[in-house]
Coordinates of C-alpha atoms in Angstrom, one line a residue:
M1 CA 2.5 55.6 63.8
T2 CA 2.0 56.4 60.2
G3 CA 5.6 57.5 59.6
I4 CA 6.8 54.3 61.4
S5 CA 4.5 52.2 58.9
A6 CA 5.8 54.1 55.8
E7 CA 9.4 53.6 56.8
F8 CA 8.8 49.9 57.5
V9 CA 7.0 49.7 54.1
D10 CA 9.9 51.3 52.4
A11 CA 12.4 49.2 54.2
L12 CA 10.6 46.1 53.3
Q13 CA 10.3 47.0 49.7
F14 CA 14.1 47.9 49.6
W15 CA 15.1 44.6 51.4
A16 CA 12.6 42.5 49.3
T17 CA 14.1 43.9 46.1
V18 CA 17.7 43.3 47.1
I19 CA 16.8 39.6 48.3
I20 CA 15.1 39.0 44.8
V21 CA 18.0 40.6 42.8
V22 CA 20.8 39.0 44.8
G23 CA 18.8 35.7 45.2
S24 CA 18.2 35.4 41.5
A25 CA 21.9 36.1 40.5
L26 CA 23.1 33.6 43.2
A27 CA 20.7 31.1 42.0
A28 CA 21.5 31.6 38.3
A29 CA 25.2 31.3 39.1
I30 CA 24.8 28.1 41.3
H31 CA 22.7 26.6 38.5
A32 CA 25.4 27.4 35.9
L33 CA 28.1 26.0 38.1
L34 CA 26.2 22.7 38.5
T35 CA 25.1 22.1 34.9
R36 CA 27.3 23.8 32.4
E37 CA 29.5 21.4 30.5
T38 CA 32.7 23.3 30.3
P39 CA 34.6 25.7 32.7
S40 CA 34.4 28.6 30.3
G41 CA 30.6 28.3 30.0
A42 CA 30.3 28.0 33.6
F43 CA 32.7 31.1 34.2
G44 CA 31.0 33.0 31.5
W45 CA 27.4 32.6 32.9
I46 CA 28.4 33.2 36.6
G47 CA 30.1 36.4 35.7
V48 CA 27.0 37.6 33.8
S49 CA 24.7 36.6 36.5
L50 CA 26.7 38.1 39.4
L51 CA 28.0 41.3 37.7
F52 CA 24.9 42.4 35.9
P53 CA 21.7 41.7 38.1
P54 CA 19.0 41.5 37.4
V55 CA 19.6 41.5 33.5
G56 CA 22.2 38.7 33.7
P57 CA 20.1 36.1 35.6
L58 CA 17.3 36.9 33.0
L59 CA 19.8 36.3 30.0
Y60 CA 20.8 33.0 31.6
Y61 CA 17.1 31.9 32.1
M62 CA 16.6 32.7 28.4
F63 CA 19.7 31.4 26.8
G64 CA 21.8 29.5 29.2
I65 CA 19.4 26.7 30.3
N66 CA 19.4 23.6 28.1
R67 CA 15.4 23.4 27.6
V68 CA 16.0 21.0 24.6
R69 CA 17.1 18.3 27.0
I70 CA 14.8 19.3 29.5
R71 CA 11.9 19.2 27.3
A72 CA 12.9 16.1 25.7
R73 CA 13.1 14.2 29.1
R74 CA 9.7 15.7 30.1
L75 CA 8.1 14.1 27.1
D76 CA 9.9 10.9 27.5
R77 CA 8.5 10.5 31.1
A78 CA 5.1 11.6 29.8
S79 CA 5.0 9.0 27.3
R80 CA 4.7 5.3 28.4
H81 CA 6.3 4.3 25.1
G82 CA 9.4 6.6 25.3
L83 CA 11.3 8.2 22.4
G84 CA 13.7 5.5 21.7
A85 CA 17.4 6.2 22.0
H86 CA 17.8 3.8 24.9
Q87 CA 21.3 2.7 26.0
P88 CA 22.4 -0.1 28.2
G89 CA 25.2 2.1 30.0
A90 CA 28.9 2.1 30.3
N91 CA 28.9 -1.0 32.5
A92 CA 26.9 -3.2 30.0
P93 CA 28.3 -6.6 29.3
L94 CA 30.1 -6.8 25.9
R95 CA 29.1 -9.1 23.1
D96 CA 31.3 -11.8 21.5
Y97 CA 31.5 -10.9 17.8
S98 CA 34.5 -13.0 17.1
A99 CA 32.6 -15.3 14.5
F100 CA 32.3 -12.5 12.0
L101 CA 34.1 -9.4 13.0
D102 CA 37.7 -8.5 12.2
P103 CA 39.7 -8.3 15.5
R104 CA 40.9 -4.7 14.9
R105 CA 37.2 -3.6 15.2
Y106 CA 36.4 -5.2 18.5
G107 CA 37.0 -2.1 20.4
L108 CA 34.7 -0.2 18.3
A109 CA 32.2 -2.7 18.5
A110 CA 32.5 -2.7 22.2
A111 CA 32.0 1.0 22.3
G112 CA 28.8 0.6 20.2
D113 CA 27.5 -2.0 22.7
R114 CA 27.5 0.6 25.4
L115 CA 26.2 3.4 23.2
S116 CA 23.4 1.5 21.4
A117 CA 20.8 -0.7 22.5
W118 CA 21.2 -3.0 19.5
P119 CA 23.9 -5.7 18.8
I120 CA 25.8 -6.0 15.6
V121 CA 24.0 -8.6 13.5
P122 CA 25.6 -10.3 10.4
G123 CA 24.2 -11.5 7.1
N124 CA 22.9 -8.3 5.7
D125 CA 23.0 -6.9 2.1
V126 CA 23.7 -3.2 1.6
A127 CA 22.8 -1.6 -1.6
V128 CA 23.9 2.0 -2.2
L129 CA 21.4 4.1 -4.4
H130 CA 22.4 7.4 -5.8
N131 CA 19.8 10.2 -6.0
G132 CA 16.0 9.9 -6.5
E133 CA 16.6 8.4 -9.9
A134 CA 18.0 5.2 -8.3
A135 CA 16.5 5.2 -4.9
Y136 CA 12.8 6.1 -5.6
P137 CA 12.0 3.2 -7.9
P138 CA 13.0 0.3 -5.5
M139 CA 11.2 2.0 -2.6
L140 CA 8.0 2.3 -4.5
E141 CA 8.5 -1.3 -5.7
A142 CA 8.8 -2.4 -1.9
I143 CA 5.5 -0.8 -1.2
E144 CA 3.8 -2.3 -4.0
R145 CA 5.1 -5.8 -3.0
A146 CA 4.1 -5.5 0.6
T147 CA 1.4 -7.8 1.8
R148 CA 1.3 -7.1 5.6
F149 CA 2.8 -3.8 6.6
V150 CA 4.6 -0.6 5.4
Y151 CA 6.1 1.8 7.8
M152 CA 7.6 5.0 6.7
T153 CA 9.3 7.9 8.5
T154 CA 10.5 11.2 6.7
Y155 CA 11.3 14.7 7.7
I156 CA 9.8 16.0 4.4
L157 CA 7.3 14.4 2.1
E158 CA 6.8 17.0 -0.7
T159 CA 3.4 16.7 -2.5
N160 CA 4.9 17.5 -6.0
T161 CA 5.2 14.7 -8.7
V162 CA 7.5 12.3 -6.6
G163 CA 5.6 12.7 -3.4
R164 CA 2.2 12.1 -5.2
R165 CA 3.6 8.8 -6.5
F166 CA 4.4 7.8 -3.0
I167 CA 1.1 8.8 -1.6
T168 CA -0.8 7.0 -4.4
A169 CA 1.4 3.9 -3.8
L170 CA 0.7 3.9 -0.1
G171 CA -3.0 4.5 -0.6
R172 CA -3.0 1.4 -3.0
A173 CA -1.4 -0.8 -0.4
A174 CA -3.7 0.3 2.4
A175 CA -6.7 -0.4 0.0
R176 CA -5.4 -4.0 -0.3
G177 CA -5.5 -4.5 3.4
V178 CA -1.8 -3.8 4.2
D179 CA -1.0 -2.0 7.5
V180 CA 0.3 1.3 6.1
R181 CA 1.5 3.9 8.6
V182 CA 3.6 7.2 7.8
L183 CA 5.2 9.5 10.4
I184 CA 6.0 12.9 9.2
D185 CA 7.7 15.6 11.2
G186 CA 5.5 18.3 12.5
V187 CA 7.8 21.0 11.4
G188 CA 9.0 19.3 8.2
E189 CA 5.5 19.0 6.9
Y190 CA 5.2 22.9 6.7
Y191 CA 7.5 22.8 3.7
A192 CA 4.4 22.3 1.8
W193 CA 1.5 24.9 1.3
P194 CA -1.6 24.6 3.5
G195 CA -4.0 22.4 1.6
R196 CA -1.1 20.3 0.0
R197 CA 0.4 18.9 3.1
A198 CA 1.1 15.3 3.1
V199 CA -0.7 14.1 6.1
A200 CA -4.1 15.2 5.1
L201 CA -3.5 13.7 1.5
L202 CA -2.5 10.4 3.1
R203 CA -5.6 10.2 5.2
R204 CA -7.8 10.7 2.2
E205 CA -6.2 7.8 0.6
G206 CA -6.9 5.6 3.7
V207 CA -3.4 5.8 5.1
Q208 CA -2.6 6.0 8.7
A209 CA -0.7 9.1 9.0
A210 CA 0.5 11.1 11.9
R211 CA 2.8 14.0 12.9
F212 CA 5.7 14.0 15.1
L213 CA 5.6 16.9 17.8
P214 CA 3.5 19.4 15.5
P215 CA 3.3 22.9 16.3
R216 CA 0.1 24.0 17.7
L217 CA -1.6 27.2 19.0
I218 CA -3.9 25.6 21.9
P219 CA -2.2 24.6 24.1
P220 CA 0.7 26.6 22.9
S221 CA 3.6 24.6 21.2
L222 CA 6.3 25.7 19.0
Q223 CA 9.2 23.7 19.2
L224 CA 11.8 23.9 16.5
N225 CA 14.1 21.6 18.1
L226 CA 13.4 17.8 19.0
R227 CA 12.6 17.2 15.3
N228 CA 12.3 13.6 14.0
H229 CA 14.9 13.8 11.2
R230 CA 15.0 10.0 10.6
K231 CA 14.3 8.5 7.2
I232 CA 12.9 5.0 7.2
L233 CA 10.9 2.8 5.0
V234 CA 10.4 -0.9 6.2
T235 CA 8.1 -3.5 4.8
D236 CA 7.2 -7.0 5.7
A237 CA 9.4 -8.3 2.8
G238 CA 12.5 -8.0 5.1
V239 CA 13.9 -4.8 3.3
A240 CA 14.4 -1.3 4.8
F241 CA 15.5 1.9 3.3
T242 CA 17.3 4.7 5.1
G243 CA 19.9 7.5 4.5
G244 CA 19.6 11.2 4.1
M245 CA 17.0 11.6 1.3
N246 CA 13.7 13.0 1.9
I247 CA 10.9 12.3 -0.6
G248 CA 10.4 14.8 -3.3
D249 CA 11.4 16.2 -6.8
R250 CA 14.4 17.9 -5.3
H251 CA 16.4 14.6 -5.3
M252 CA 15.7 13.8 -9.0
V253 CA 19.2 15.3 -10.1
T254 CA 19.1 14.4 -13.8
E255 CA 15.7 15.8 -14.4
T256 CA 15.8 18.8 -12.3
G257 CA 19.4 19.4 -11.4
G258 CA 18.4 19.2 -7.8
T259 CA 19.9 17.8 -4.6
A260 CA 22.4 15.0 -4.7
D261 CA 22.2 12.4 -2.0
L262 CA 22.5 8.5 -1.0
Q263 CA 20.0 6.1 0.1
F264 CA 20.7 2.6 1.3
R265 CA 18.6 -0.5 0.9
L266 CA 19.1 -3.0 3.7
A267 CA 18.1 -6.6 3.6
G268 CA 18.7 -8.9 6.3
P269 CA 18.5 -9.1 10.3
V270 CA 19.3 -5.4 10.8
V271 CA 15.7 -4.6 9.2
R272 CA 14.1 -5.7 12.4
Q273 CA 16.0 -3.2 14.5
I274 CA 14.8 -0.5 12.1
E275 CA 11.3 -1.5 12.3
A276 CA 11.4 -1.3 16.0
V277 CA 12.8 2.2 15.9
F278 CA 9.7 3.1 13.7
L279 CA 7.3 1.5 16.0
S280 CA 8.8 3.1 19.0
D281 CA 8.3 6.7 17.2
W282 CA 4.9 5.9 16.2
A283 CA 3.9 4.9 19.6
F284 CA 5.1 8.2 21.1
A285 CA 3.4 10.1 18.4
T286 CA 0.0 8.2 18.5
G287 CA -0.1 6.7 21.7
R288 CA -0.7 3.2 20.0
Q289 CA 2.0 0.5 20.9
S290 CA 2.6 -2.4 18.6
G291 CA 5.0 -5.1 18.8
V292 CA 7.7 -5.9 16.2
S293 CA 6.7 -8.7 13.7
R294 CA 8.0 -12.3 14.7
R295 CA 8.7 -13.4 11.3
R296 CA 12.4 -14.5 11.0
I297 CA 14.5 -12.6 8.6
A298 CA 17.0 -14.7 6.9
A299 CA 20.6 -13.7 6.2
N300 CA 21.0 -11.8 2.7
G301 CA 24.6 -10.8 2.6
S302 CA 28.0 -10.5 4.0
A303 CA 27.7 -7.1 5.9
A304 CA 27.4 -7.0 9.7
C305 CA 25.3 -4.0 10.8
R306 CA 23.7 -2.3 13.7
T307 CA 21.3 0.6 14.1
V308 CA 22.2 3.4 16.1
E309 CA 19.6 5.8 17.4
N310 CA 20.4 9.4 18.5
G311 CA 18.3 11.9 20.4
P312 CA 18.4 14.4 23.3
T313 CA 16.2 12.4 25.7
R314 CA 19.3 10.7 27.4
D315 CA 22.8 10.7 26.2
T316 CA 23.1 13.7 24.0
E317 CA 26.6 12.9 23.2
R318 CA 26.0 9.3 21.8
L319 CA 26.6 9.6 18.2
A320 CA 29.4 12.3 18.6
T321 CA 31.1 9.7 21.0
L322 CA 30.9 7.0 18.6
L323 CA 32.3 9.0 15.7
A324 CA 35.2 10.1 17.8
T325 CA 35.8 6.5 18.8
A326 CA 35.7 5.4 15.2
V327 CA 38.3 8.0 14.2
T328 CA 40.8 6.9 17.0
S329 CA 40.3 3.2 15.6
A330 CA 41.3 4.3 12.1
R331 CA 44.7 3.0 10.8
E332 CA 44.8 4.3 7.2
R333 CA 42.1 6.9 6.4
V334 CA 39.0 8.7 7.5
L335 CA 36.9 10.0 4.6
I336 CA 33.9 12.2 5.3
M337 CA 31.1 13.7 3.2
T338 CA 28.5 15.9 4.8
P339 CA 26.5 19.0 3.8
Y340 CA 26.7 20.7 7.2
F341 CA 29.9 20.6 9.2
L342 CA 29.9 21.9 12.8
P343 CA 31.5 19.0 14.9
G344 CA 32.2 19.4 18.5
P345 CA 35.6 19.6 20.4
A346 CA 35.9 15.8 20.7
L347 CA 35.5 15.1 17.1
I348 CA 37.7 17.9 16.1
G349 CA 40.5 16.7 18.4
A350 CA 40.1 12.9 17.1
L351 CA 40.3 14.2 13.4
Q352 CA 43.3 16.4 14.3
A353 CA 45.0 13.4 16.0
A354 CA 44.3 11.3 13.1
A355 CA 46.0 13.6 10.6
L356 CA 48.9 14.1 12.7
R357 CA 49.4 10.2 13.0
G358 CA 49.9 10.5 9.1
L359 CA 46.4 9.2 8.2
D360 CA 44.4 10.4 5.1
V361 CA 41.8 12.4 6.7
S362 CA 39.5 14.1 4.0
I363 CA 36.5 16.1 4.4
V364 CA 34.1 16.8 1.3
L365 CA 31.7 19.8 1.8
P366 CA 29.5 21.4 -0.8
E367 CA 31.0 24.3 -2.8
R368 CA 27.5 26.1 -2.5
N369 CA 25.3 25.4 0.5
N370 CA 21.6 25.6 0.5
L371 CA 22.1 27.1 4.1
P372 CA 24.8 29.6 3.6
F373 CA 24.9 30.7 7.2
V374 CA 25.8 27.3 8.2
A375 CA 28.6 27.1 5.7
W376 CA 29.8 30.6 6.9
A377 CA 29.9 29.2 10.7
A378 CA 31.7 26.1 9.5
R379 CA 34.4 28.0 7.5
H380 CA 35.4 29.8 10.5
G381 CA 36.3 26.6 12.4
L382 CA 38.3 25.0 9.6
G383 CA 41.4 26.8 10.4
E384 CA 42.2 24.3 13.5
L385 CA 41.6 21.3 11.2
L386 CA 43.7 22.6 8.2
A387 CA 46.5 23.6 10.5
R388 CA 47.0 19.8 11.5
G389 CA 46.8 18.4 8.1
V390 CA 43.2 17.6 7.6
R391 CA 42.3 18.0 3.9
I392 CA 39.1 19.9 3.1
Y393 CA 37.5 19.8 -0.4
H394 CA 34.6 21.7 -1.7
R395 CA 32.3 19.7 -4.1
P396 CA 31.0 21.6 -7.1
P397 CA 27.2 21.7 -7.7
P398 CA 24.6 20.3 -7.5
F399 CA 24.3 20.6 -3.9
A400 CA 25.1 17.3 -2.2
H401 CA 23.0 16.6 0.9
T402 CA 25.0 13.2 1.3
K403 CA 26.0 12.0 4.7
L404 CA 29.0 9.6 4.6
F405 CA 31.5 8.6 7.3
V406 CA 34.2 5.9 6.2
V407 CA 37.1 4.5 8.3
D408 CA 39.8 2.4 6.4
D409 CA 38.2 -0.2 4.1
D410 CA 35.9 -1.9 6.4
Y411 CA 33.7 0.3 8.5
A412 CA 31.1 3.2 7.5
L413 CA 28.4 4.9 9.4
V414 CA 25.6 6.0 7.2
G415 CA 21.9 7.4 7.7
S416 CA 20.1 10.7 8.5
P417 CA 22.6 12.6 10.8
N418 CA 24.7 15.5 9.7
L419 CA 27.8 16.6 11.6
D420 CA 26.3 19.6 13.3
P421 CA 24.9 20.3 16.7
R422 CA 21.3 20.0 15.3
S423 CA 21.8 16.4 14.3
L424 CA 24.1 15.4 17.1
R425 CA 22.3 17.1 20.0
L426 CA 19.0 18.5 19.0
N427 CA 17.2 16.0 16.6
F428 CA 16.1 12.4 16.6
E429 CA 18.3 10.6 14.1
L430 CA 18.9 7.2 12.8
A431 CA 22.4 5.8 11.8
V432 CA 23.5 2.4 10.6
E433 CA 26.9 0.9 11.2
I434 CA 28.3 -1.2 8.4
F435 CA 31.3 -3.6 9.0
D436 CA 32.0 -5.0 5.6
T437 CA 34.8 -4.7 3.1
A438 CA 32.6 -5.0 -0.1
A439 CA 30.1 -2.4 0.9
V440 CA 32.5 0.0 2.5
A441 CA 34.9 -0.3 -0.5
R442 CA 32.0 1.0 -2.8
L443 CA 31.5 4.0 -0.5
A444 CA 35.1 4.8 -0.2
E445 CA 35.4 4.6 -4.0
H446 CA 32.4 7.1 -4.3
L447 CA 34.1 9.4 -1.9
R448 CA 37.6 9.3 -3.5
D449 CA 36.0 10.0 -6.9
T450 CA 34.1 12.9 -5.6
R451 CA 37.1 14.2 -4.0
A452 CA 39.0 13.9 -7.3
D453 CA 36.3 16.2 -8.9
S454 CA 36.4 18.6 -6.0
R455 CA 38.5 21.6 -5.3
R456 CA 41.0 21.5 -2.4
Y457 CA 40.5 24.2 0.2
T458 CA 43.7 25.1 2.0
L459 CA 44.8 27.1 4.9
A460 CA 45.9 29.8 2.5
D461 CA 42.5 29.9 0.9
L462 CA 41.2 30.5 4.4
R463 CA 43.6 33.2 5.4
R464 CA 42.8 35.1 2.0
R465 CA 39.2 35.8 3.0
R466 CA 38.7 39.6 3.2
W467 CA 37.7 41.3 6.6
P468 CA 34.0 41.5 5.8
A469 CA 33.9 37.8 5.1
R470 CA 35.9 37.0 8.3
L471 CA 33.7 39.0 10.4
R472 CA 30.6 37.4 8.8
D473 CA 31.9 33.9 9.3
S474 CA 32.8 34.6 12.9
F475 CA 29.5 36.1 13.6
F476 CA 27.5 33.2 12.5
W477 CA 29.9 30.9 14.3
L478 CA 28.8 32.2 17.5
F479 CA 25.5 30.7 17.0
S480 CA 26.8 27.3 15.8
P481 CA 25.5 25.5 18.8
Y482 CA 21.9 26.2 17.5
L483 CA 22.4 25.9 13.8

């Protein structure tokens, strides 16, 4: 009896192990088959899972599952306020923009109607502000002139000289009874030393300050993705500021030789959309819901604008799809300036096709990057663009953090997104479409002037790299979906 029991136990252990190992391999393979976005990705993970159990399924569990999207959707469901980035869907009715939009942009406008919750609104003024020297004074003035509310979101609020000016101005506004709210990304705040972080300093000044998904030990939460990378300042005066610029001394280029960037001052009806984006993020971070102000914002200029939110809660390809659509609508040129350039296949294909059609497709990148590993990964992928006639330029120092996307002479997309997976898939971003010949002409001129001062990078330059550099670039390119 004892021998039978031992044999039974041994058999049970053996078959239980087989069932667990084979079952986990099959489960991982089926999950990859149903969820991976490309055949190559599905084949790769299916092969790893089936050929190398139990290590293969474990690797798939660790690296193959898109936890960013799962985590974002769980957070969105858990919050009654949501995380923004809502869309009407592919079957949404299209709006009539014939009163103020050029007919050649109707298709692009239609795509935006189905990718963004917001309509294009006319009557906006767009001012382009170069570097902190030009951007910070009007931002501080807007805070000082506010009488009812000041809302600000930033990824980084440094507590150096410039940062302290903003903290002091926000504190003065709160002291005179203005509703002042500041939202800082929970990871971005860690750019400052303990004891000098912005949220604590703002609260000492009487400002309502909150963190967006901050890291914590209890309960444990260390989420390096799902960052709020938006830059917003909006006040009751009917003005809003957005772009790629954080708050700090690093953007004072003349004084410190720091980081070059652009900020945009918007006045007009589009400001209400930006206000709504802030309030949605604030409600998520704090649990306190607020309605947008009802005061009508009068027309201030000739630009038609639309706010485009991007985030991983629903359609992770929203902004990438809009960019590719804009490229396909181009008739003369596509001009891009970005600090980090790791576009997806759809955008790469659109840029290649535009260059093959004879359009001027130019991309301006920093000659020296503050994140060298991103530049190395990007360099690996430049060959397929250069081979199709896309022109690449390297801008000399200072490092340019500028994000610009210009099509022909009448369309631009500006804001916080970089052209990399982190901005296009992993972060919460804010962009603004600009349909206007005057404003876009200024941006195109800036891009062309910058291009003239930059060094063209050719296919011959790429091929002249030595083997160590090629291996380094290729190695970091492997991790490009996470950079």
